[in-house]
Amino acid sequence: MILVYCPKPTNRIQYVCDLLLGNILGADWEITGDEKAFLENNGPKINYTRNKLQTKSVHVPACGFLQERGVHYFQPEIEWDHNLPLLFPSSAGHGTGFDLFAAAFFMVSRYEEYLPHKTDIFGRFEATESFAFKNNFLQKPVVNHYALILEKSLLDTFPELVFPEKTFTFLPTYDIDVAYAYKGRGLIRNLLGIFRSIGQRDLRSIAERFQVLLKRRKDPFDTYDYQVSLYKQSGIKSCYFFLLGDYGHYDKNIAYYSKTLTSLIKMIGDYAYVGIHPSYNSNSDDALTGIEIKRLSGTLNQEVKLSRQHYLKLHIPKTYQKLLEENVLNDFTMGFASQPGFRAGICTPFKFYDLQSEKSTPLIIVPFAVMDGTFRQYLGLNPEQSFPIIKKMIESVAEVGGTFVSLWHNDSLCDCGHWKGWKELYERMYKIAAEKHDKNYDPLYYA
């Protein structure tokens, strides 16, 4: 049992102790505001105050940030220890040298996203606006490194301590925005598609459409057998997120009631976790999220506990508050569309802390690190240029024993059109991650 001393424990301090000591390091811990009891305790302990105490303990110099309530505009000071950014550095000259509890909380609470900020054309918090991007550490899971610094400090001071081994896990995920290119569409949508192709003089797609509809050729977006084969070879269970919103400018999946789509969902449910992909329009109509969840639960005949926002439309804390109302337990939206990396500075699932109510919640956030569209559409890279970045991301997660979460789409695995060559890239990524994966560990254990 690790005893943490803080004169006035707050919800923020309780939360971040649970995150670093409990969730990441797997240790038992307890917090106390009783200085006498702390001084008399002979076991492993952490002094979380401004001043060093005359007792054997690890000193994390408190900067006061976790004693605050609400949000106000500021940016943390930052110093560097080799390649690791240390937020909230201390001038005390002893202890950990920086308030690692405050640093971790600043990152995972997404404090900066509660403040006024610029958004992209879809109204999303832009990666280039983030503190991590501006300070060049977006691709480093700094919170996990902070936990390891704390672990080392504890072991140096209390060598009798034993922490569970941290192992790498891989969680492949897929967003099904458009389940099929041609299958499952009604007569009107197929006719409109044909007329559009005629207007674009795209005779190839017209021929392809008829071949698919006449069952002479497989639909190009039908890459599901391939995905299932990866699961059967590796034993790694993946997560799928299905868009079941009504048709709209940004919501163009086939009809949610289509037998083609419902059959696909049921088949995938036999091999993988299945969650909802709340539509783009659900961001402007709160009722739609619940409606779409009911559609999926009706198809699966089970409760829906997983989600990822379509277009990664994440508005903190509103999006998470809505998911909690719908009893969703895990959300996978935490990541940027335009940049690979760790939006919350962490590669481990963690609980959402609501800064509006100043309390921890039951919602587990599962952050992803890489997305197919980031490389091709936002960064303009080809598969060969993308591979070293992805490989580096995997290695950075493996270094801290975290969970590497990838986000891919069924159509980007078609190995056709502008996605030619990206299936091979996915296989290279999958192979490296699968070889490092600990099969005895479930990344969704924290739920």
CSV table of C-alpha atoms in Angstrom, one decimal:
chain,number,residue,atom,x,y,z
A,1,MET,CA,0.0,0.0,0.0
A,2,ILE,CA,1.4,3.4,-1.0
A,3,LEU,CA,0.4,6.3,1.2
A,4,VAL,CA,0.0,9.7,-0.4
A,5,TYR,CA,0.0,12.8,1.9
A,6,CYS,CA,-1.8,15.9,0.8
A,7,PRO,CA,-3.1,18.4,3.5
A,8,LYS,CA,-6.3,19.1,1.5
A,9,PRO,CA,-7.1,16.2,-0.8
A,10,THR,CA,-9.3,17.2,-3.8
A,11,ASN,CA,-11.2,15.3,-6.4
A,12,ARG,CA,-8.5,16.2,-8.9
A,13,ILE,CA,-5.8,14.7,-6.6
A,14,GLN,CA,-7.8,11.6,-5.9
A,15,TYR,CA,-8.3,11.2,-9.7
A,16,VAL,CA,-4.7,11.6,-10.8
A,17,CYS,CA,-3.5,9.3,-8.0
A,18,ASP,CA,-5.9,6.6,-9.2
A,19,LEU,CA,-4.7,7.2,-12.8
A,20,LEU,CA,-0.9,7.0,-12.2
A,21,LEU,CA,-0.7,4.7,-9.2
A,22,GLY,CA,-3.7,2.5,-9.7
A,23,ASN,CA,-4.5,2.4,-13.4
A,24,ILE,CA,-1.0,2.6,-15.0
A,25,LEU,CA,1.3,1.2,-12.3
A,26,GLY,CA,-1.2,-1.3,-10.8
A,27,ALA,CA,-0.5,-0.4,-7.2
A,28,ASP,CA,-2.6,-0.2,-4.1
A,29,TRP,CA,-2.7,3.3,-2.7
A,30,GLU,CA,-4.4,5.5,-0.2
A,31,ILE,CA,-4.5,9.3,0.4
A,32,THR,CA,-4.4,11.1,3.8
A,33,GLY,CA,-4.6,14.6,5.0
A,34,ASP,CA,-3.2,13.7,8.4
A,35,GLU,CA,0.5,14.8,8.6
A,36,LYS,CA,1.1,13.0,11.8
A,37,ALA,CA,-0.2,9.7,10.5
A,38,PHE,CA,1.9,10.1,7.4
A,39,LEU,CA,5.1,10.8,9.3
A,40,GLU,CA,4.5,7.8,11.6
A,41,ASN,CA,3.9,5.4,8.7
A,42,ASN,CA,7.0,3.4,7.8
A,43,GLY,CA,5.7,2.0,4.5
A,44,PRO,CA,6.2,3.4,1.0
A,45,LYS,CA,4.8,6.9,0.8
A,46,ILE,CA,4.6,10.0,-1.3
A,47,ASN,CA,4.7,13.6,0.0
A,48,TYR,CA,2.6,15.7,-2.2
A,49,THR,CA,3.2,19.2,-0.7
A,50,ARG,CA,5.3,22.2,-1.6
A,51,ASN,CA,7.9,21.4,1.0
A,52,LYS,CA,10.1,18.4,1.8
A,53,LEU,CA,9.2,16.6,5.0
A,54,GLN,CA,11.7,15.0,7.4
A,55,THR,CA,10.7,11.5,6.7
A,56,LYS,CA,11.6,8.8,4.2
A,57,SER,CA,9.3,9.4,1.2
A,58,VAL,CA,9.1,10.4,-2.4
A,59,HIS,CA,8.5,14.1,-2.8
A,60,VAL,CA,6.3,15.3,-5.6
A,61,PRO,CA,6.5,19.1,-5.3
A,62,ALA,CA,2.9,20.4,-5.5
A,63,CYS,CA,2.3,23.6,-7.5
A,64,GLY,CA,-1.2,24.2,-6.4
A,65,PHE,CA,-2.9,23.5,-9.7
A,66,LEU,CA,-4.8,20.4,-8.4
A,67,GLN,CA,-6.2,22.5,-5.5
A,68,GLU,CA,-8.0,24.8,-8.0
A,69,ARG,CA,-11.6,24.5,-9.3
A,70,GLY,CA,-12.9,25.3,-12.7
A,71,VAL,CA,-10.8,26.6,-15.6
A,72,HIS,CA,-8.9,29.7,-16.4
A,73,TYR,CA,-6.6,30.6,-19.2
A,74,PHE,CA,-2.9,29.7,-18.7
A,75,GLN,CA,-0.2,27.5,-20.2
A,76,PRO,CA,2.0,25.4,-18.0
A,77,GLU,CA,5.7,26.2,-17.8
A,78,ILE,CA,7.8,23.5,-19.4
A,79,GLU,CA,11.4,22.2,-19.1
A,80,TRP,CA,13.0,19.3,-20.8
A,81,ASP,CA,14.8,16.3,-19.4
A,82,HIS,CA,16.5,14.9,-22.5
A,83,ASN,CA,13.5,14.2,-24.8
A,84,LEU,CA,10.9,14.3,-22.1
A,85,PRO,CA,8.9,17.5,-21.4
A,86,LEU,CA,8.4,18.2,-17.7
A,87,LEU,CA,5.3,20.4,-17.2
A,88,PHE,CA,5.0,22.4,-13.9
A,89,PRO,CA,8.7,22.3,-13.1
A,90,SER,CA,9.8,23.0,-9.6
A,91,SER,CA,12.7,25.1,-8.3
A,92,ALA,CA,12.9,23.2,-5.1
A,93,GLY,CA,15.9,21.3,-6.2
A,94,HIS,CA,14.8,17.9,-4.9
A,95,GLY,CA,12.1,15.3,-5.3
A,96,THR,CA,10.8,14.5,-8.8
A,97,GLY,CA,11.7,18.0,-9.9
A,98,PHE,CA,8.3,18.8,-11.3
A,99,ASP,CA,4.6,18.3,-10.3
A,100,LEU,CA,4.0,15.2,-12.3
A,101,PHE,CA,0.5,14.8,-10.8
A,102,ALA,CA,-0.5,18.3,-12.1
A,103,ALA,CA,1.3,17.5,-15.5
A,104,ALA,CA,-0.7,14.3,-16.0
A,105,PHE,CA,-4.0,15.9,-14.9
A,106,PHE,CA,-3.5,18.9,-17.3
A,107,MET,CA,-3.0,16.4,-20.2
A,108,VAL,CA,-5.7,13.8,-19.6
A,109,SER,CA,-8.4,16.2,-18.4
A,110,ARG,CA,-8.0,18.1,-21.7
A,111,TYR,CA,-8.0,21.3,-19.7
A,112,GLU,CA,-7.1,23.4,-22.8
A,113,GLU,CA,-10.2,22.2,-24.7
A,114,TYR,CA,-12.5,23.8,-22.1
A,115,LEU,CA,-10.9,27.2,-23.0
A,116,PRO,CA,-11.6,29.4,-26.0
A,117,HIS,CA,-9.8,27.9,-29.0
A,118,LYS,CA,-9.7,27.8,-32.8
A,119,THR,CA,-11.5,25.0,-34.6
A,120,ASP,CA,-11.2,23.4,-38.0
A,121,ILE,CA,-13.8,23.5,-40.7
A,122,PHE,CA,-15.8,20.8,-38.9
A,123,GLY,CA,-15.8,22.6,-35.6
A,124,ARG,CA,-13.2,20.3,-34.0
A,125,PHE,CA,-10.3,21.3,-31.7
A,126,GLU,CA,-7.4,21.4,-34.1
A,127,ALA,CA,-4.2,19.4,-33.4
A,128,THR,CA,-2.0,22.3,-34.2
A,129,GLU,CA,-3.7,24.3,-31.4
A,130,SER,CA,-2.8,21.8,-28.8
A,131,PHE,CA,-0.1,22.4,-26.2
A,132,ALA,CA,1.6,19.1,-27.1
A,133,PHE,CA,1.8,19.9,-30.8
A,134,LYS,CA,3.1,23.4,-30.2
A,135,ASN,CA,5.8,22.0,-27.9
A,136,ASN,CA,6.7,19.1,-30.1
A,137,PHE,CA,5.7,16.2,-27.9
A,138,LEU,CA,2.3,15.1,-29.5
A,139,GLN,CA,3.8,11.8,-30.5
A,140,LYS,CA,5.1,10.9,-27.0
A,141,PRO,CA,2.8,9.3,-24.4
A,142,VAL,CA,4.1,11.6,-21.7
A,143,VAL,CA,1.6,10.7,-19.0
A,144,ASN,CA,2.8,7.1,-19.1
A,145,HIS,CA,6.4,8.3,-18.8
A,146,TYR,CA,5.4,10.4,-15.8
A,147,ALA,CA,4.0,7.2,-14.2
A,148,LEU,CA,7.3,5.4,-14.8
A,149,ILE,CA,9.2,8.3,-13.3
A,150,LEU,CA,7.1,7.9,-10.2
A,151,GLU,CA,7.6,4.2,-10.2
A,152,LYS,CA,11.4,4.6,-10.4
A,153,SER,CA,11.4,7.2,-7.6
A,154,LEU,CA,9.4,4.8,-5.4
A,155,LEU,CA,11.6,1.8,-6.1
A,156,ASP,CA,14.8,3.9,-5.5
A,157,THR,CA,13.4,4.9,-2.1
A,158,PHE,CA,11.5,1.7,-1.2
A,159,PRO,CA,13.2,-1.2,-3.0
A,160,GLU,CA,10.9,-3.7,-1.4
A,161,LEU,CA,8.0,-2.5,-3.5
A,162,VAL,CA,6.8,-4.7,-6.4
A,163,PHE,CA,4.9,-3.4,-9.4
A,164,PRO,CA,3.1,-5.5,-12.0
A,165,GLU,CA,4.9,-5.8,-15.3
A,166,LYS,CA,3.6,-3.5,-17.9
A,167,THR,CA,3.1,-5.1,-21.3
A,168,PHE,CA,2.2,-3.8,-24.8
A,169,THR,CA,-1.2,-4.5,-26.2
A,170,PHE,CA,-2.7,-3.9,-29.6
A,171,LEU,CA,-6.3,-2.9,-30.2
A,172,PRO,CA,-7.3,-2.6,-33.9
A,173,THR,CA,-10.5,-0.6,-34.5
A,174,TYR,CA,-12.6,0.1,-37.6
A,175,ASP,CA,-15.0,2.9,-38.5
A,176,ILE,CA,-17.7,1.7,-40.9
A,177,ASP,CA,-18.9,5.0,-42.4
A,178,VAL,CA,-19.9,3.4,-45.7
A,179,ALA,CA,-20.3,-0.3,-45.4
A,180,TYR,CA,-20.5,-1.0,-49.1
A,181,ALA,CA,-19.8,1.0,-52.3
A,182,TYR,CA,-22.8,-0.3,-54.1
A,183,LYS,CA,-24.5,-3.1,-52.2
A,184,GLY,CA,-27.5,-2.4,-49.9
A,185,ARG,CA,-28.6,0.7,-51.7
A,186,GLY,CA,-32.1,1.2,-52.9
A,187,LEU,CA,-33.1,1.9,-56.5
A,188,ILE,CA,-33.0,5.7,-56.2
A,189,ARG,CA,-29.6,5.9,-54.6
A,190,ASN,CA,-28.2,3.5,-57.3
A,191,LEU,CA,-29.7,5.5,-60.1
A,192,LEU,CA,-28.3,8.7,-58.6
A,193,GLY,CA,-24.9,7.1,-58.4
A,194,ILE,CA,-25.1,6.0,-62.0
A,195,PHE,CA,-26.1,9.5,-63.2
A,196,ARG,CA,-23.3,11.0,-61.1
A,197,SER,CA,-20.8,8.7,-62.8
A,198,ILE,CA,-22.2,9.5,-66.2
A,199,GLY,CA,-21.7,13.2,-65.5
A,200,GLN,CA,-18.1,12.5,-64.4
A,201,ARG,CA,-17.6,10.3,-67.5
A,202,ASP,CA,-16.6,7.5,-65.0
A,203,LEU,CA,-17.5,4.5,-67.1
A,204,ARG,CA,-15.3,2.2,-64.9
A,205,SER,CA,-17.5,2.8,-61.8
A,206,ILE,CA,-20.7,2.3,-63.8
A,207,ALA,CA,-19.4,-1.1,-65.0
A,208,GLU,CA,-18.2,-2.0,-61.5
A,209,ARG,CA,-21.6,-1.1,-60.0
A,210,PHE,CA,-23.5,-3.4,-62.3
A,211,GLN,CA,-21.1,-6.2,-61.8
A,212,VAL,CA,-21.5,-6.0,-58.0
A,213,LEU,CA,-25.3,-5.6,-58.2
A,214,LEU,CA,-25.5,-8.7,-60.6
A,215,LYS,CA,-23.3,-10.6,-58.1
A,216,ARG,CA,-20.5,-11.1,-60.6
A,217,ARG,CA,-18.0,-9.2,-58.5
A,218,LYS,CA,-17.3,-8.5,-54.8
A,219,ASP,CA,-18.1,-5.0,-53.6
A,220,PRO,CA,-14.8,-3.1,-53.3
A,221,PHE,CA,-15.6,-1.9,-49.8
A,222,ASP,CA,-16.4,-5.4,-48.7
A,223,THR,CA,-13.1,-6.1,-46.9
A,224,TYR,CA,-14.6,-7.8,-43.9
A,225,ASP,CA,-13.5,-11.4,-44.6
A,226,TYR,CA,-10.0,-10.0,-44.7
A,227,GLN,CA,-10.4,-8.3,-41.4
A,228,VAL,CA,-11.9,-11.4,-39.8
A,229,SER,CA,-8.9,-13.5,-41.2
A,230,LEU,CA,-6.5,-11.2,-39.3
A,231,TYR,CA,-8.4,-11.9,-36.1
A,232,LYS,CA,-8.4,-15.6,-36.7
A,233,GLN,CA,-4.6,-15.6,-37.4
A,234,SER,CA,-3.7,-13.4,-34.4
A,235,GLY,CA,-6.4,-13.9,-31.9
A,236,ILE,CA,-6.6,-10.2,-31.3
A,237,LYS,CA,-10.1,-9.0,-30.9
A,238,SER,CA,-10.9,-5.7,-32.6
A,239,CYS,CA,-13.6,-3.0,-32.2
A,240,TYR,CA,-16.0,-1.9,-34.9
A,241,PHE,CA,-18.1,1.3,-35.0
A,242,PHE,CA,-21.2,1.4,-37.3
A,243,LEU,CA,-22.8,4.6,-38.5
A,244,LEU,CA,-26.5,4.2,-38.3
A,245,GLY,CA,-27.7,7.8,-38.7
A,246,ASP,CA,-30.2,9.0,-41.2
A,247,TYR,CA,-28.8,9.9,-44.6
A,248,GLY,CA,-27.2,13.4,-44.7
A,249,HIS,CA,-24.4,15.4,-46.3
A,250,TYR,CA,-21.8,13.8,-43.9
A,251,ASP,CA,-23.7,10.7,-43.0
A,252,LYS,CA,-23.8,8.4,-46.1
A,253,ASN,CA,-23.9,4.9,-44.9
A,254,ILE,CA,-26.6,2.5,-46.4
A,255,ALA,CA,-29.9,2.5,-44.6
A,256,TYR,CA,-29.7,1.3,-41.0
A,257,TYR,CA,-32.7,-1.0,-41.6
A,258,SER,CA,-31.1,-2.6,-44.7
A,259,LYS,CA,-30.9,-6.4,-44.4
A,260,THR,CA,-27.5,-6.1,-46.0
A,261,LEU,CA,-26.2,-3.9,-43.2
A,262,THR,CA,-27.9,-5.7,-40.3
A,263,SER,CA,-26.5,-9.0,-41.5
A,264,LEU,CA,-23.1,-7.5,-41.6
A,265,ILE,CA,-23.4,-6.1,-38.1
A,266,LYS,CA,-24.5,-9.5,-36.7
A,267,MET,CA,-21.7,-11.3,-38.5
A,268,ILE,CA,-19.1,-8.9,-37.2
A,269,GLY,CA,-20.6,-9.2,-33.7
A,270,ASP,CA,-19.5,-12.8,-33.7
A,271,TYR,CA,-15.8,-11.9,-33.9
A,272,ALA,CA,-15.4,-8.4,-32.4
A,273,TYR,CA,-16.6,-5.7,-30.1
A,274,VAL,CA,-19.3,-3.6,-31.8
A,275,GLY,CA,-20.1,0.0,-30.9
A,276,ILE,CA,-22.0,2.9,-32.3
A,277,HIS,CA,-20.6,5.6,-34.6
A,278,PRO,CA,-22.8,8.6,-33.6
A,279,SER,CA,-23.7,10.5,-36.8
A,280,TYR,CA,-22.4,13.9,-37.7
A,281,ASN,CA,-25.9,15.3,-37.3
A,282,SER,CA,-26.1,13.9,-33.8
A,283,ASN,CA,-23.8,16.8,-32.8
A,284,SER,CA,-26.6,19.3,-33.5
A,285,ASP,CA,-29.5,17.1,-32.3
A,286,ASP,CA,-29.0,15.5,-28.9
A,287,ALA,CA,-31.9,13.1,-29.4
A,288,LEU,CA,-30.2,11.4,-32.3
A,289,THR,CA,-27.4,9.7,-30.3
A,290,GLY,CA,-30.0,7.7,-28.2
A,291,ILE,CA,-32.0,6.9,-31.3
A,292,GLU,CA,-28.9,5.5,-33.1
A,293,ILE,CA,-27.8,3.5,-30.1
A,294,LYS,CA,-31.3,1.9,-30.0
A,295,ARG,CA,-31.0,0.9,-33.6
A,296,LEU,CA,-27.7,-0.8,-33.0
A,297,SER,CA,-28.8,-2.5,-29.8
A,298,GLY,CA,-31.9,-3.7,-31.6
A,299,THR,CA,-29.8,-5.3,-34.3
A,300,LEU,CA,-27.4,-6.9,-31.8
A,301,ASN,CA,-30.0,-7.7,-29.2
A,302,GLN,CA,-27.7,-6.4,-26.5
A,303,GLU,CA,-26.8,-3.1,-24.8
A,304,VAL,CA,-24.4,-0.8,-26.6
A,305,LYS,CA,-21.5,0.2,-24.4
A,306,LEU,CA,-18.9,1.4,-27.0
A,307,SER,CA,-18.8,4.5,-29.2
A,308,ARG,CA,-16.7,6.7,-31.5
A,309,GLN,CA,-17.9,9.9,-32.9
A,310,HIS,CA,-18.3,10.2,-36.7
A,311,TYR,CA,-15.7,12.7,-38.1
A,312,LEU,CA,-14.2,12.5,-34.6
A,313,LYS,CA,-16.6,15.3,-33.6
A,314,LEU,CA,-15.6,15.6,-30.0
A,315,HIS,CA,-16.8,18.6,-27.9
A,316,ILE,CA,-15.5,18.3,-24.4
A,317,PRO,CA,-17.4,17.9,-22.0
A,318,LYS,CA,-20.7,17.9,-23.9
A,319,THR,CA,-20.0,14.8,-26.0
A,320,TYR,CA,-19.0,12.8,-23.0
A,321,GLN,CA,-21.8,14.0,-20.9
A,322,LYS,CA,-24.3,12.9,-23.5
A,323,LEU,CA,-22.7,9.4,-23.8
A,324,LEU,CA,-22.9,9.1,-20.0
A,325,GLU,CA,-26.6,9.8,-20.2
A,326,GLU,CA,-26.9,7.0,-22.7
A,327,ASN,CA,-25.0,4.6,-20.4
A,328,VAL,CA,-22.0,4.3,-22.8
A,329,LEU,CA,-19.0,2.9,-21.0
A,330,ASN,CA,-16.2,3.3,-23.5
A,331,ASP,CA,-15.5,6.1,-26.0
A,332,PHE,CA,-12.8,5.8,-28.6
A,333,THR,CA,-12.8,9.4,-30.1
A,334,MET,CA,-9.7,10.7,-28.3
A,335,GLY,CA,-7.3,11.4,-31.1
A,336,PHE,CA,-6.7,14.0,-33.8
A,337,ALA,CA,-7.8,13.6,-37.5
A,338,SER,CA,-5.0,15.8,-38.8
A,339,GLN,CA,-2.0,14.5,-36.8
A,340,PRO,CA,-0.9,11.1,-35.4
A,341,GLY,CA,-0.1,11.1,-31.8
A,342,PHE,CA,-1.6,11.2,-28.3
A,343,ARG,CA,-4.2,13.9,-27.9
A,344,ALA,CA,-4.4,13.4,-24.1
A,345,GLY,CA,-0.7,12.5,-23.8
A,346,ILE,CA,-1.5,8.9,-22.8
A,347,CYS,CA,-1.7,5.4,-24.4
A,348,THR,CA,-3.7,3.7,-21.7
A,349,PRO,CA,-7.5,3.7,-21.3
A,350,PHE,CA,-8.5,6.2,-18.6
A,351,LYS,CA,-11.6,7.6,-16.9
A,352,PHE,CA,-13.1,10.9,-18.1
A,353,TYR,CA,-12.8,13.7,-15.5
A,354,ASP,CA,-15.5,16.4,-16.0
A,355,LEU,CA,-14.0,19.8,-15.2
A,356,GLN,CA,-17.5,21.3,-15.2
A,357,SER,CA,-18.6,19.2,-12.3
A,358,GLU,CA,-15.1,18.6,-10.9
A,359,LYS,CA,-15.5,14.9,-10.6
A,360,SER,CA,-14.4,11.6,-12.1
A,361,THR,CA,-16.9,9.7,-14.1
A,362,PRO,CA,-17.5,6.0,-15.1
A,363,LEU,CA,-16.8,6.7,-18.8
A,364,ILE,CA,-13.6,5.1,-20.0
A,365,ILE,CA,-11.7,7.0,-22.7
A,366,VAL,CA,-9.7,4.7,-25.1
A,367,PRO,CA,-7.3,7.0,-27.0
A,368,PHE,CA,-6.1,6.0,-30.5
A,369,ALA,CA,-2.7,6.9,-32.0
A,370,VAL,CA,-2.9,6.5,-35.7
A,371,MET,CA,-5.7,6.8,-38.4
A,372,ASP,CA,-5.5,5.9,-42.1
A,373,GLY,CA,-7.0,9.2,-43.3
A,374,THR,CA,-4.5,11.3,-41.3
A,375,PHE,CA,-1.6,10.2,-43.5
A,376,ARG,CA,-3.2,10.2,-46.9
A,377,GLN,CA,-5.8,13.0,-46.7
A,378,TYR,CA,-4.3,15.4,-44.1
A,379,LEU,CA,-0.6,15.0,-44.4
A,380,GLY,CA,-0.5,14.0,-48.1
A,381,LEU,CA,1.8,11.0,-47.5
A,382,ASN,CA,2.0,7.7,-49.4
A,383,PRO,CA,2.2,4.3,-47.6
A,384,GLU,CA,6.0,4.2,-47.7
A,385,GLN,CA,6.3,7.7,-46.1
A,386,SER,CA,3.7,6.8,-43.5
A,387,PHE,CA,5.2,3.5,-42.3
A,388,PRO,CA,8.2,4.9,-40.4
A,389,ILE,CA,5.8,7.2,-38.4
A,390,ILE,CA,3.5,4.4,-37.5
A,391,LYS,CA,6.4,2.1,-36.6
A,392,LYS,CA,7.8,4.9,-34.3
A,393,MET,CA,4.4,5.2,-32.7
A,394,ILE,CA,4.2,1.5,-32.0
A,395,GLU,CA,7.7,1.6,-30.4
A,396,SER,CA,6.8,4.6,-28.3
A,397,VAL,CA,3.8,2.7,-26.9
A,398,ALA,CA,5.8,-0.5,-26.4
A,399,GLU,CA,8.5,1.5,-24.5
A,400,VAL,CA,5.9,2.3,-21.7
A,401,GLY,CA,3.9,-0.9,-21.9
A,402,GLY,CA,0.7,0.8,-23.2
A,403,THR,CA,-2.1,0.1,-25.6
A,404,PHE,CA,-1.6,0.9,-29.3
A,405,VAL,CA,-5.0,1.7,-30.8
A,406,SER,CA,-5.3,2.0,-34.6
A,407,LEU,CA,-8.2,3.5,-36.5
A,408,TRP,CA,-8.8,2.2,-40.0
A,409,HIS,CA,-11.8,2.1,-42.4
A,410,ASN,CA,-13.2,-0.8,-44.4
A,411,ASP,CA,-12.8,1.1,-47.7
A,412,SER,CA,-9.1,2.0,-47.1
A,413,LEU,CA,-8.4,-1.7,-47.2
A,414,CYS,CA,-9.8,-2.2,-50.7
A,415,ASP,CA,-6.4,-1.8,-52.3
A,416,CYS,CA,-8.0,0.1,-55.1
A,417,GLY,CA,-8.3,3.7,-56.3
A,418,HIS,CA,-6.6,6.3,-54.1
A,419,TRP,CA,-6.2,3.6,-51.4
A,420,LYS,CA,-3.9,1.5,-53.6
A,421,GLY,CA,-1.0,0.2,-51.5
A,422,TRP,CA,-2.5,1.1,-48.1
A,423,LYS,CA,-3.6,-2.5,-47.4
A,424,GLU,CA,0.0,-3.5,-47.5
A,425,LEU,CA,0.9,-0.7,-45.1
A,426,TYR,CA,-1.9,-1.9,-42.8
A,427,GLU,CA,-0.5,-5.5,-42.9
A,428,ARG,CA,3.0,-4.2,-42.0
A,429,MET,CA,1.6,-2.3,-39.1
A,430,TYR,CA,-0.6,-5.1,-37.9
A,431,LYS,CA,2.3,-7.6,-38.1
A,432,ILE,CA,4.6,-5.5,-35.9
A,433,ALA,CA,1.9,-4.7,-33.4
A,434,ALA,CA,0.6,-8.3,-33.2
A,435,GLU,CA,4.0,-9.7,-32.5
A,436,LYS,CA,4.4,-7.4,-29.5
A,437,HIS,CA,0.9,-7.9,-28.2
A,438,ASP,CA,0.3,-9.6,-24.9
A,439,LYS,CA,-2.6,-12.0,-25.5
A,440,ASN,CA,-3.3,-12.4,-21.8
A,441,TYR,CA,-4.3,-8.8,-21.4
A,442,ASP,CA,-7.6,-7.2,-22.4
A,443,PRO,CA,-7.1,-3.5,-23.2
A,444,LEU,CA,-10.7,-2.9,-22.2
A,445,TYR,CA,-10.2,-4.3,-18.7
A,446,TYR,CA,-10.6,-0.9,-17.1
A,447,ALA,CA,-14.3,-0.8,-18.0
